[in-house]
PDB file of C-alpha atoms in Angstrom:
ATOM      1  CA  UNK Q   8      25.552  90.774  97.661  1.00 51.00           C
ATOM      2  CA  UNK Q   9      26.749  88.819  95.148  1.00 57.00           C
ATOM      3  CA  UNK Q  10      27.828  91.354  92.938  1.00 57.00           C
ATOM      4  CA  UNK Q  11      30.108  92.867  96.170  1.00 56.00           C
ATOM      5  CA  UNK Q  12      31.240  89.579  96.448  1.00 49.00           C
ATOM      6  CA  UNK Q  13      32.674  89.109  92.846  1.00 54.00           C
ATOM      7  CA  UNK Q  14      34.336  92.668  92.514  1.00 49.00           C
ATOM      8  CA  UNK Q  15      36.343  91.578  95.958  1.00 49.00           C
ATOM      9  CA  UNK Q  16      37.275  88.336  94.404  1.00 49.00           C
ATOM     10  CA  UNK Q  17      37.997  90.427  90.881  1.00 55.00           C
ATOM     11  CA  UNK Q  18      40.250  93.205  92.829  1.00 54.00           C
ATOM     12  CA  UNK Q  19      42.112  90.487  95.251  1.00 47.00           C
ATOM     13  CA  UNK Q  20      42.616  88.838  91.900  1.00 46.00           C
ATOM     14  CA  UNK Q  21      44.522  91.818  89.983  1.00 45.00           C
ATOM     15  CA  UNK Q  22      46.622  92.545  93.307  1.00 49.00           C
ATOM     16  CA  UNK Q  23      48.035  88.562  93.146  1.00 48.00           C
ATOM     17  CA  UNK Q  24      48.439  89.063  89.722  1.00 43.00           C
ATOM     18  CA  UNK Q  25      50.230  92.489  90.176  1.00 43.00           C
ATOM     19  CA  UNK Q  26      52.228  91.418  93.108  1.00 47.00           C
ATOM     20  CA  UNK Q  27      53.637  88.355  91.228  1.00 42.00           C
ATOM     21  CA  UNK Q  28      54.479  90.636  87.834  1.00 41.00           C
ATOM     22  CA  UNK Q  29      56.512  93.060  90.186  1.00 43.00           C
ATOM     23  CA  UNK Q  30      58.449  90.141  91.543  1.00 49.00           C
ATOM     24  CA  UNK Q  31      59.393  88.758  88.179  1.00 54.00           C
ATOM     25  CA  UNK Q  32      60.373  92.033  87.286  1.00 58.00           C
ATOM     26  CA  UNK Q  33      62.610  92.368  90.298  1.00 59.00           C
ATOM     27  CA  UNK Q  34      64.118  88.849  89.218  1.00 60.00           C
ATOM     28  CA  UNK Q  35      64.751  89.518  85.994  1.00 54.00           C
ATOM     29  CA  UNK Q  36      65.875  92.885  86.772  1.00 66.00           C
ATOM     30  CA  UNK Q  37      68.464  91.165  89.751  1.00 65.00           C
ATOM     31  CA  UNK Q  38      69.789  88.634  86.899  1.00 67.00           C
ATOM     32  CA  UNK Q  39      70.276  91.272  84.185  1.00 67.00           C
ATOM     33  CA  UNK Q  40      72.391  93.123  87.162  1.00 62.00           C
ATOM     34  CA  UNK Q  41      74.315  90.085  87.699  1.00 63.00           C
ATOM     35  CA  UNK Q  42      75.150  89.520  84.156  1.00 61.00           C
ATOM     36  CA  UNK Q  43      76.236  92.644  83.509  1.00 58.00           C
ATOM     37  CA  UNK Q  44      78.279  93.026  86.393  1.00 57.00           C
ATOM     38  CA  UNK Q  45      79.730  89.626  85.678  1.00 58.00           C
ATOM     39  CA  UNK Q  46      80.343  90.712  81.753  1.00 55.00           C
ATOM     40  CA  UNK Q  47      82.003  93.800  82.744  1.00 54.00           C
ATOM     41  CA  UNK Q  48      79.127  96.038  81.415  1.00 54.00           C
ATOM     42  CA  UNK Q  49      79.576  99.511  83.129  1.00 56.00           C
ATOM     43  CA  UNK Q  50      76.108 100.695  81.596  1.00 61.00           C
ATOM     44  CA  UNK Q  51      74.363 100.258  85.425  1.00 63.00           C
ATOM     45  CA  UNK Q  52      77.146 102.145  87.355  1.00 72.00           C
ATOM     46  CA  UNK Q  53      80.865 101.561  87.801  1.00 75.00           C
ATOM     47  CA  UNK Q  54      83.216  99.224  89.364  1.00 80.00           C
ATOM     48  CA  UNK Q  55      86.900  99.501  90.539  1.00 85.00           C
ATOM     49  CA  UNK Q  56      89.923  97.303  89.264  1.00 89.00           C
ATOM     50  CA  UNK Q  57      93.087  96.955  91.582  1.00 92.00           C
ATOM     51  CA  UNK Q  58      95.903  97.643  89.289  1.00 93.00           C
ATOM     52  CA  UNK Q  59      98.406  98.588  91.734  1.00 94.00           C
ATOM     53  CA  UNK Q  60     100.862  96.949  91.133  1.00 94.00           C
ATOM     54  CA  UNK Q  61     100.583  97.071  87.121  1.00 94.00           C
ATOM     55  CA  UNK Q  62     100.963 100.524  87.748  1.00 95.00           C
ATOM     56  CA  UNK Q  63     104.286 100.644  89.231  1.00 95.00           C
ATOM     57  CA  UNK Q  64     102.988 100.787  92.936  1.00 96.00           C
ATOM     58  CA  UNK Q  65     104.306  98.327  95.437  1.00 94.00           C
ATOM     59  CA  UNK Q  66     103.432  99.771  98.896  1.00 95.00           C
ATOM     60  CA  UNK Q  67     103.216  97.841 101.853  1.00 94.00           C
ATOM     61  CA  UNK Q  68     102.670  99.407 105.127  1.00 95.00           C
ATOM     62  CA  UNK Q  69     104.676  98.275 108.369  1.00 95.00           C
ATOM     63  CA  UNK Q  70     103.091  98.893 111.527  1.00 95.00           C
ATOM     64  CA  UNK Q  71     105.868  99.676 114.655  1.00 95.00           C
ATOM     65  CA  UNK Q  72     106.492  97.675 117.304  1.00 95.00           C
ATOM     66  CA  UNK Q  73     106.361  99.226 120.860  1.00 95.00           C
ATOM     67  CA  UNK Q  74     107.148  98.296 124.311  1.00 96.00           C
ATOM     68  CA  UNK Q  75     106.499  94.826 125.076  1.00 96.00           C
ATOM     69  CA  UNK Q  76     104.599  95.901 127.907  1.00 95.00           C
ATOM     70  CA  UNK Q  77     101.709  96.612 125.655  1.00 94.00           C
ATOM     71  CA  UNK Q  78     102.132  93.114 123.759  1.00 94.00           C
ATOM     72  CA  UNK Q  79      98.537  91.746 124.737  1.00 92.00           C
ATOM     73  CA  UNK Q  80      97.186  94.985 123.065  1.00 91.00           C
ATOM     74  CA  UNK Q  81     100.004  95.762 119.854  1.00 92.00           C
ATOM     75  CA  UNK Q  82      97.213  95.620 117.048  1.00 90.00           C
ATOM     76  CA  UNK Q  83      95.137  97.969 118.494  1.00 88.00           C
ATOM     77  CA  UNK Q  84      98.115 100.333 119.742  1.00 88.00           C
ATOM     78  CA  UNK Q  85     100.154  99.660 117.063  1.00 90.00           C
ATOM     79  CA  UNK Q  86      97.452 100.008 114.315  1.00 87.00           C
ATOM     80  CA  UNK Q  87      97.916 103.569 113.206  1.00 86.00           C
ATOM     81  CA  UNK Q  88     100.135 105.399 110.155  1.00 88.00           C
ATOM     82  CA  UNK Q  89      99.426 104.121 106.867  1.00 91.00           C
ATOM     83  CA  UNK Q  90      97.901 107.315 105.393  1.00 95.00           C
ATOM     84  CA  UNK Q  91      98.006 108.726 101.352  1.00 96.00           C
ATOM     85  CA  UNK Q  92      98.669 112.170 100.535  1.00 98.00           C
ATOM     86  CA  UNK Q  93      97.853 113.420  97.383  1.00 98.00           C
ATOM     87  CA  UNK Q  94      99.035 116.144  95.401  1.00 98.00           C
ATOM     88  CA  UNK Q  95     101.110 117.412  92.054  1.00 98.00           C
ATOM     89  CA  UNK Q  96     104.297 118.052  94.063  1.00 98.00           C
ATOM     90  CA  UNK Q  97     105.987 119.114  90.392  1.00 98.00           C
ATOM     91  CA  UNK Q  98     102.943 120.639  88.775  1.00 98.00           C
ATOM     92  CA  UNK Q  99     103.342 119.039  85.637  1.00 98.00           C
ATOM     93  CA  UNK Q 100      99.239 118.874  85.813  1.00 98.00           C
ATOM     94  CA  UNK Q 101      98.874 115.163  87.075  1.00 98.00           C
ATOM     95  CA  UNK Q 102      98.695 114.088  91.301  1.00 98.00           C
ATOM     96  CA  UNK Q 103     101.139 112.474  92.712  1.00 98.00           C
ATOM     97  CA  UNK Q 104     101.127 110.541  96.328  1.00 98.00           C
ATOM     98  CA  UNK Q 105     102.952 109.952  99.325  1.00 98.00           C
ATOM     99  CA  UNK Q 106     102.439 106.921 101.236  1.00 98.00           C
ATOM    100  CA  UNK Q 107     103.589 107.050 105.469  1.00 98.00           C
ATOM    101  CA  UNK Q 108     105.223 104.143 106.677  1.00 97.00           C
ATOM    102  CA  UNK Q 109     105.439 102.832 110.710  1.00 96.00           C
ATOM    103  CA  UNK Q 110     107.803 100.353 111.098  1.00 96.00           C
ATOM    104  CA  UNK Q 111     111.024 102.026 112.548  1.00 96.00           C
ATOM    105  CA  UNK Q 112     113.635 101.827 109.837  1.00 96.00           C
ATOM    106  CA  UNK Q 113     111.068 101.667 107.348  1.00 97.00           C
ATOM    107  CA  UNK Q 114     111.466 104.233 104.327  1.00 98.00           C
ATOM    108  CA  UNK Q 115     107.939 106.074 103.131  1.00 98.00           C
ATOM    109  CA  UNK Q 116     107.275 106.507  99.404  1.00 98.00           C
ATOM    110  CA  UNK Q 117     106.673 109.432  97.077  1.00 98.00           C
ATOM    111  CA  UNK Q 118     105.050 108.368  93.608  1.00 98.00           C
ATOM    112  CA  UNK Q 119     105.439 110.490  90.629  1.00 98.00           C
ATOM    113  CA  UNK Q 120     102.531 110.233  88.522  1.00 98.00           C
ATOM    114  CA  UNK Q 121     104.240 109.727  84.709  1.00 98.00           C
ATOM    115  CA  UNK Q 122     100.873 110.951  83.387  1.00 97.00           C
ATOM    116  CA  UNK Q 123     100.392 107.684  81.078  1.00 96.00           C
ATOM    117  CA  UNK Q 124      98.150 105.196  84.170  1.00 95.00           C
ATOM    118  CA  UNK Q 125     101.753 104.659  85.886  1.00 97.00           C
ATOM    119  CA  UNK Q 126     103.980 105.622  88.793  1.00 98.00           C
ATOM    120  CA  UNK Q 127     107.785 105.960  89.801  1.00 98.00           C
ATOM    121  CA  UNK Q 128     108.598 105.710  93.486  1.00 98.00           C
ATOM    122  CA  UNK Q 129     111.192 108.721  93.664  1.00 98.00           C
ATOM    123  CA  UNK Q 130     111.026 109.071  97.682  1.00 98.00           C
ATOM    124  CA  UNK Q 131     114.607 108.493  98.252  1.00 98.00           C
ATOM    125  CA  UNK Q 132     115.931 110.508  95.095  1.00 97.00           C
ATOM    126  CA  UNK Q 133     113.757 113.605  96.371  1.00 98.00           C
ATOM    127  CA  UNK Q 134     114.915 113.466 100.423  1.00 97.00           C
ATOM    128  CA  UNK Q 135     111.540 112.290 101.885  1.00 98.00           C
ATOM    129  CA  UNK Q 136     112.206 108.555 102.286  1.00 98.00           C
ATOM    130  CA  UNK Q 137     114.319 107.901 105.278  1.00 97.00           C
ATOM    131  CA  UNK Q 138     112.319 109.485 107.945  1.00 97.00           C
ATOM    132  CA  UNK Q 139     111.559 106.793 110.644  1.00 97.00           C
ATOM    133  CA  UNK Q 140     114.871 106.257 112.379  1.00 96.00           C
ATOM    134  CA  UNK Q 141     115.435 104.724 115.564  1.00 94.00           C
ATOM    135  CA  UNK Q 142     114.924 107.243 117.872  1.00 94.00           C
ATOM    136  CA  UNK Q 143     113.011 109.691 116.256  1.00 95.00           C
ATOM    137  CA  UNK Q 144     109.454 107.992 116.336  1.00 96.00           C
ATOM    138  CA  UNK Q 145     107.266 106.647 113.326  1.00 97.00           C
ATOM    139  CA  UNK Q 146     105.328 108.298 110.758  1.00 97.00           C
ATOM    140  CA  UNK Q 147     101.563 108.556 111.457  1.00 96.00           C
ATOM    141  CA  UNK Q 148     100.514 110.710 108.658  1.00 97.00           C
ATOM    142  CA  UNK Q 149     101.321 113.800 106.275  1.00 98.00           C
ATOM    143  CA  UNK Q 150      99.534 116.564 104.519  1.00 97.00           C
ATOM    144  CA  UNK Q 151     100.550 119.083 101.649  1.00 98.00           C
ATOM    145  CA  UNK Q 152     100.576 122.438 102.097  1.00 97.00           C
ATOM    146  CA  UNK Q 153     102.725 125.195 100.024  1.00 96.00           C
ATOM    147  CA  UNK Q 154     103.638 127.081 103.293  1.00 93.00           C
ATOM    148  CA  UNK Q 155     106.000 129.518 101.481  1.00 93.00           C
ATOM    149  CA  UNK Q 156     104.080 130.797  98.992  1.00 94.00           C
ATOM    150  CA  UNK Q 157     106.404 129.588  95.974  1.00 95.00           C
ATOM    151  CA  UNK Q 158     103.702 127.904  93.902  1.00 97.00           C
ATOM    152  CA  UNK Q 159     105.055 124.298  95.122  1.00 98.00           C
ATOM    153  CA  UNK Q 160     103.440 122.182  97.818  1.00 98.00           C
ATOM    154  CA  UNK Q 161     105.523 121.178 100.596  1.00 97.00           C
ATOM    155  CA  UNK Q 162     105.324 118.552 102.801  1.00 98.00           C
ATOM    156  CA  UNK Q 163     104.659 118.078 106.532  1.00 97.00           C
ATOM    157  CA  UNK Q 164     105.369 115.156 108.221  1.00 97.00           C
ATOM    158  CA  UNK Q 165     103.441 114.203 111.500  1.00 97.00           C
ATOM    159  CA  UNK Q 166     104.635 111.434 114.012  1.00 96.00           C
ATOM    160  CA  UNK Q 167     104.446 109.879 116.636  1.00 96.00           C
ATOM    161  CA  UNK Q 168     107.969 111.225 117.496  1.00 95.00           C
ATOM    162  CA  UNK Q 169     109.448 114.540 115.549  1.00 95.00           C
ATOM    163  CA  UNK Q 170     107.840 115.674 113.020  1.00 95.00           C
ATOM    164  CA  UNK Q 171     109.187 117.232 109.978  1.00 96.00           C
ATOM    165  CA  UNK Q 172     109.057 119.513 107.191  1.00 96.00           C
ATOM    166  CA  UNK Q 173     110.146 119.758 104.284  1.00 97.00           C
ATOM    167  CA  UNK Q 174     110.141 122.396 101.512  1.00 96.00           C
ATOM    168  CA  UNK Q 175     109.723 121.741  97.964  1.00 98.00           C
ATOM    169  CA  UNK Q 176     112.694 122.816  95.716  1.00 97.00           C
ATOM    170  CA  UNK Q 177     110.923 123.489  92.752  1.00 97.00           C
ATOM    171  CA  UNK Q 178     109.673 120.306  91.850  1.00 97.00           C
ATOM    172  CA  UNK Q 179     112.967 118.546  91.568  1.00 97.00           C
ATOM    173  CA  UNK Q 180     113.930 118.162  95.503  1.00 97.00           C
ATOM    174  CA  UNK Q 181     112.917 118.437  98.947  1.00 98.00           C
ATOM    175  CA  UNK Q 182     115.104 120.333 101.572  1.00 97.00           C
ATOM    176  CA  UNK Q 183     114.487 119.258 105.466  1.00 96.00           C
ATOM    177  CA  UNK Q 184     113.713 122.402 107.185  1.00 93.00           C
ATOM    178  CA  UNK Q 185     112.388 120.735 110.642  1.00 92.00           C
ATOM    179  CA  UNK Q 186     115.007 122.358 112.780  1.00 89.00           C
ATOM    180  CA  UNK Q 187     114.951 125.705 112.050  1.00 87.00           C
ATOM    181  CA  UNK Q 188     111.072 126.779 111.811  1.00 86.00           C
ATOM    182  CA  UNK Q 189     110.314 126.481 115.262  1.00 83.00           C
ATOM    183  CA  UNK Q 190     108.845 122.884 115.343  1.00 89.00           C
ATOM    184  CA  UNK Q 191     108.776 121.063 119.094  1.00 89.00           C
ATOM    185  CA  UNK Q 192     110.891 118.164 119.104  1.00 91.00           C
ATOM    186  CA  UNK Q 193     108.825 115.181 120.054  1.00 93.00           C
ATOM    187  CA  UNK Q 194     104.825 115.306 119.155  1.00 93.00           C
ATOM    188  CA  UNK Q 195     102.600 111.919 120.106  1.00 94.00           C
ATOM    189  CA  UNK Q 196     100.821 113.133 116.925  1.00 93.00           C
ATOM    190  CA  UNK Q 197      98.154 111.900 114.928  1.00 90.00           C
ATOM    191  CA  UNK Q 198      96.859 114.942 112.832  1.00 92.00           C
ATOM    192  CA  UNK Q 199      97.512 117.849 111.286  1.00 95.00           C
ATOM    193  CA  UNK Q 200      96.256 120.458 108.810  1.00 94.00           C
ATOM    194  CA  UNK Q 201      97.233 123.495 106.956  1.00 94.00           C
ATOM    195  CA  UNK Q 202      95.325 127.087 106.670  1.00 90.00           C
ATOM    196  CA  UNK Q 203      95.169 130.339 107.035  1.00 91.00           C
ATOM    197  CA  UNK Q 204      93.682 131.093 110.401  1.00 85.00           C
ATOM    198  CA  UNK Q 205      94.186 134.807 110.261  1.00 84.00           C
ATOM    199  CA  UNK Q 206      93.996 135.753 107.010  1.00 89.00           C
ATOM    200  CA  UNK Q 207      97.255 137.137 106.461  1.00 88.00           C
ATOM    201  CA  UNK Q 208      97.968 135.053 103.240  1.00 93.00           C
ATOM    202  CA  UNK Q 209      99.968 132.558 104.607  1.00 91.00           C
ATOM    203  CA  UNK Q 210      99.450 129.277 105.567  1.00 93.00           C
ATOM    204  CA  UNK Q 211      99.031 127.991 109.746  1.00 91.00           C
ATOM    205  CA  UNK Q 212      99.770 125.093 110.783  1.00 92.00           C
ATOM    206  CA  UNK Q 213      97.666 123.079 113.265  1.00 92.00           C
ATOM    207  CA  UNK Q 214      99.029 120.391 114.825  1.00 92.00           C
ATOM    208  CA  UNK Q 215      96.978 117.696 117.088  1.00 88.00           C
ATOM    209  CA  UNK Q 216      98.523 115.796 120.181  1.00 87.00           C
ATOM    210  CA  UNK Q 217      97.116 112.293 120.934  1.00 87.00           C
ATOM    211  CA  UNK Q 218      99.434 110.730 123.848  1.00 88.00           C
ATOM    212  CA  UNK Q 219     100.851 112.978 126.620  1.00 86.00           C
ATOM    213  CA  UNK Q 220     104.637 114.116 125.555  1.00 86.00           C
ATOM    214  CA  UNK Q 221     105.958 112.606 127.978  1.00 87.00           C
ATOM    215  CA  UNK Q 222     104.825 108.882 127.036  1.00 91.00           C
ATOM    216  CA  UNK Q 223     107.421 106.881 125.336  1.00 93.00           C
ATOM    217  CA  UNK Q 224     105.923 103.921 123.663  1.00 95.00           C
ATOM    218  CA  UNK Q 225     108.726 102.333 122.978  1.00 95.00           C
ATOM    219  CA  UNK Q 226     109.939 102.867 126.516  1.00 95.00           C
ATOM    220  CA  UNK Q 227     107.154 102.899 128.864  1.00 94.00           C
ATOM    221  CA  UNK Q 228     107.592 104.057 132.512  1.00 92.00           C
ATOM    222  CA  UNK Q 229     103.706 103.163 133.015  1.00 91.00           C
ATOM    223  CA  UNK Q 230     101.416 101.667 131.235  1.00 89.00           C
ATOM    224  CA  UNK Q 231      98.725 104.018 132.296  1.00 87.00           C
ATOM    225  CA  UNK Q 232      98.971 106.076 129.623  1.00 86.00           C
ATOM    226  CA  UNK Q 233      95.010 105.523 128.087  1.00 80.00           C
ATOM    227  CA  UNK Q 234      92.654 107.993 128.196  1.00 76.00           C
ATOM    228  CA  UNK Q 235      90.851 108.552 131.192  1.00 79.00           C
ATOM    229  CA  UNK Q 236      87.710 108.764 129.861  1.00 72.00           C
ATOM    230  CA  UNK Q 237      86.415 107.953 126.189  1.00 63.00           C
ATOM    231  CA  UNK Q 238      84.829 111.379 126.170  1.00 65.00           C
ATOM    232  CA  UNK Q 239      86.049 114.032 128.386  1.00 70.00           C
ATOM    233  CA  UNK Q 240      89.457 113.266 128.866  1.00 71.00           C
ATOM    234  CA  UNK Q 241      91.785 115.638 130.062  1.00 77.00           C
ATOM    235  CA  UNK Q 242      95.276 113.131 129.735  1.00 79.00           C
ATOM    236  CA  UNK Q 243      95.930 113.408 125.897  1.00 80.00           C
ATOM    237  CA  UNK Q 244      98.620 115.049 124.289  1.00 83.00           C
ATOM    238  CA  UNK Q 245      98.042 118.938 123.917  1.00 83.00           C
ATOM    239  CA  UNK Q 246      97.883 120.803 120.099  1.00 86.00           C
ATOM    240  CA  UNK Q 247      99.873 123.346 118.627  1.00 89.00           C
ATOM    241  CA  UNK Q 248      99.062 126.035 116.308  1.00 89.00           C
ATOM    242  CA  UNK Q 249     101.454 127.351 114.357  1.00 89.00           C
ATOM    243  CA  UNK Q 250     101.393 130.762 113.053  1.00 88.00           C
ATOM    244  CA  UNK Q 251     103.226 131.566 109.783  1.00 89.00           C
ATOM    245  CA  UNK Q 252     104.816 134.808 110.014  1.00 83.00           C
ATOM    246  CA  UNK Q 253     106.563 134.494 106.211  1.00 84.00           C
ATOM    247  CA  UNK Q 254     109.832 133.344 107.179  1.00 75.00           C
ATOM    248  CA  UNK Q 255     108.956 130.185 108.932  1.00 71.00           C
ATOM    249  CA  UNK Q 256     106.215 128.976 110.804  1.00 67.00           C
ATOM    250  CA  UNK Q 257     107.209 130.963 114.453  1.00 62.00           C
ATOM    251  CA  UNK Q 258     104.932 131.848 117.229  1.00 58.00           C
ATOM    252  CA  UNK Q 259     103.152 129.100 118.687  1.00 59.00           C
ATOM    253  CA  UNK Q 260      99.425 130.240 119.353  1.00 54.00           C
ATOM    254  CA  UNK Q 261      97.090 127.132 120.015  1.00 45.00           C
ATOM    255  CA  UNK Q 262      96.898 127.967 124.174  1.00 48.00           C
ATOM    256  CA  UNK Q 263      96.219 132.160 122.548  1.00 47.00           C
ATOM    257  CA  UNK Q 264      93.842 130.949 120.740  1.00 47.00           C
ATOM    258  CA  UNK Q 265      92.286 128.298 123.264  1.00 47.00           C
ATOM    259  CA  UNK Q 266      92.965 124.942 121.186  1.00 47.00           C
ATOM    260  CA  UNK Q 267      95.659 123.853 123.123  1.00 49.00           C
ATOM    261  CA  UNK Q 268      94.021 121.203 124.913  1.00 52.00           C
ATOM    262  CA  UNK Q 269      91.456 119.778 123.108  1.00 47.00           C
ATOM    263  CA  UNK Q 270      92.324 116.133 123.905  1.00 43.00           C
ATOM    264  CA  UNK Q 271      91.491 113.047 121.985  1.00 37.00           C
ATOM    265  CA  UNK Q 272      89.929 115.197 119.218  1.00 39.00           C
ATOM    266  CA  UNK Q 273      89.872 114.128 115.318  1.00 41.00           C
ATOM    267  CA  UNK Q 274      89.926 117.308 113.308  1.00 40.00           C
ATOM    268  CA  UNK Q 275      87.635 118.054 110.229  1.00 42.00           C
ATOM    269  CA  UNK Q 276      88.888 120.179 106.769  1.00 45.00           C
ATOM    270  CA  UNK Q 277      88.530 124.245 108.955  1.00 45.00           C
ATOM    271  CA  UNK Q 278      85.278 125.423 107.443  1.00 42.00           C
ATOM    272  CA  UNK Q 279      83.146 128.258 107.288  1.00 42.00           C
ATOM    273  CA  UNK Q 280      80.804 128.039 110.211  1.00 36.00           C
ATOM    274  CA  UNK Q 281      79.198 131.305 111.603  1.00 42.00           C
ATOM    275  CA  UNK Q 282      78.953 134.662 109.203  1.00 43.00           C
ATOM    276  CA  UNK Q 283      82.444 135.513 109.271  1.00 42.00           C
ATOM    277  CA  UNK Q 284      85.277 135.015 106.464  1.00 42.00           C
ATOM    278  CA  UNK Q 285      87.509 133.257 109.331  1.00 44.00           C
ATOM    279  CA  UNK Q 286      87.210 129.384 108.946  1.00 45.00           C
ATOM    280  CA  UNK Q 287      86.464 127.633 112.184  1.00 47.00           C
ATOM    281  CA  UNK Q 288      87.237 124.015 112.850  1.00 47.00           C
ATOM    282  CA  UNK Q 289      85.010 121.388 113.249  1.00 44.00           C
ATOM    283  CA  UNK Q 290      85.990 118.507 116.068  1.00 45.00           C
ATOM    284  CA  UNK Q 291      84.907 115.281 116.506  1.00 45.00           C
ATOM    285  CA  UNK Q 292      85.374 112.903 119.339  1.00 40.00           C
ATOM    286  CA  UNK Q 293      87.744 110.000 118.748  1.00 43.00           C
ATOM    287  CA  UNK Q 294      86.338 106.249 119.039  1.00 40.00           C
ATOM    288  CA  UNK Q 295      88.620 104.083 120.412  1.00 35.00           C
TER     289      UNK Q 295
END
């Protein structure tokens, strides 16, 4: 009995003494983490430095201001557009980025990556600054996309208002082309994505609606313009697919295609998803 006794008393012993080595360790392990992080010492992992501005990048995002009817609700309503874009719009082998602006009046930015750690904000020299005027909405977002086949990624603007595109001159310009490619004139948009839906080597544009087209934020008939329901409404603004024929994107094919109305709908990067070489899209329900 005795002899049971003392090998429960030796084995609780080891455990304490076990338990409290492991916790030093995790102390000393916690302070060594702490240190290093404090000294700067990247051996453990990595940590990011905002340099911005040392950089040449001054950016600051303006959100719109819409009917004053929807005052006791602007941040939420209004807090939408500042979105990056990224891309090496003059293939000189280092990514550039273009940064959407909301405020009406307010000018996005283009910066050109000088392939030493810093930026130029060219925007205005290359034609893609001055894009939210009075009256033709605010910029919600953009994405890249070389849509002609040239070897240069243009640029497509989405809005909540008209959107835009322009094509990329070689590097050295951008030329609007939004009026004669078959674009609608006034999108509540707040995505959009470029590929090649059927295959034809040419890239598609999809566009996605989030209000109705007929709901003017900045002058509201209503202010019933929220989605009826958080899941299944049926009151959003409708999508557009854009087929690329070559010359333009012409032929608008999202109701053809059934993706028309789709409402309140993020969409994911089209992908791959049954055993076919067409991509598919993936969509997600929006949180509001």
């Amino acid at each position: 009995m005795s002899r049971t006794l003392h090998l429960i008393w030796t084995t609780l012993l080891v455990a304490m003494l076990v338990g409290v080595v492991v916790i030093n360790r995790s102390i000393v392990e916690s302070r060594r983490a702490a240190a290093a992080a404090e000294s700067g010492d990247l051996r453990r992992g990595f940590r990011f430095e905002e340099v911005s501005a040392a950089r040449g990048v001054r950016f600051v995002h303006q959100a719109p201001t819409f009917d004053a009817k929807l005052e006791h609700i602007m941040p939420q309503i209004a807090s939408m557009g500042a979105a990056v874009a990224v891309a090496d719009f003059d293939r000189d082998g280092w990514l550039d980025f273009y940064v959407t602006n909301s405020g009406e009046g307010s000018l996005n930015a283009l910066y050109r990556n000088n392939g030493d750690g810093t930026f130029t904000e060219v925007a205005a020299a290359m034609g893609v600054a001055d894009v939210n005027r009075p009256g033709t909405g605010v910029s919600t977002g953009a994405v890249w996309g070389d849509y002609d086949n040239d070897g240069y990624e243009d640029l497509f603007l989405y809005k909540y208002g008209r959107p835009e595109l322009f094509r990329n001159d070689g590097g050295v310009r951008f030329e609007r082309v939004t009026d004669r490619v078959g674009l609608p004139a006034w999108v509540n948009s707040n995505a959009a994505i470029w590929f090649d839906f059927d295959r034809d080597g040419w890239l598609d544009l999809f566009l996605g609606g989030y209000w109705s087209e007929s709901v003017d934020l900045w002058n509201l008939e209503t202010t019933r313009i929220m989605p009826e329901s958080f899941e299944y409404a049926e009151n959003g603004g409708r999508n557009y697919l854009f087929r690329n024929l070559g010359d333009g994107l012409v032929g608008e094919r999202a109701e053809a295609v059934g993706v028309a109305n789709l409402s309140l709908l993020k969409i994911s990067e089209p992908t791959r998803i049954r055993r076919s070489s067409y991509a598919g899209f993936l969509f997600e329900k929006k949180n509001m």
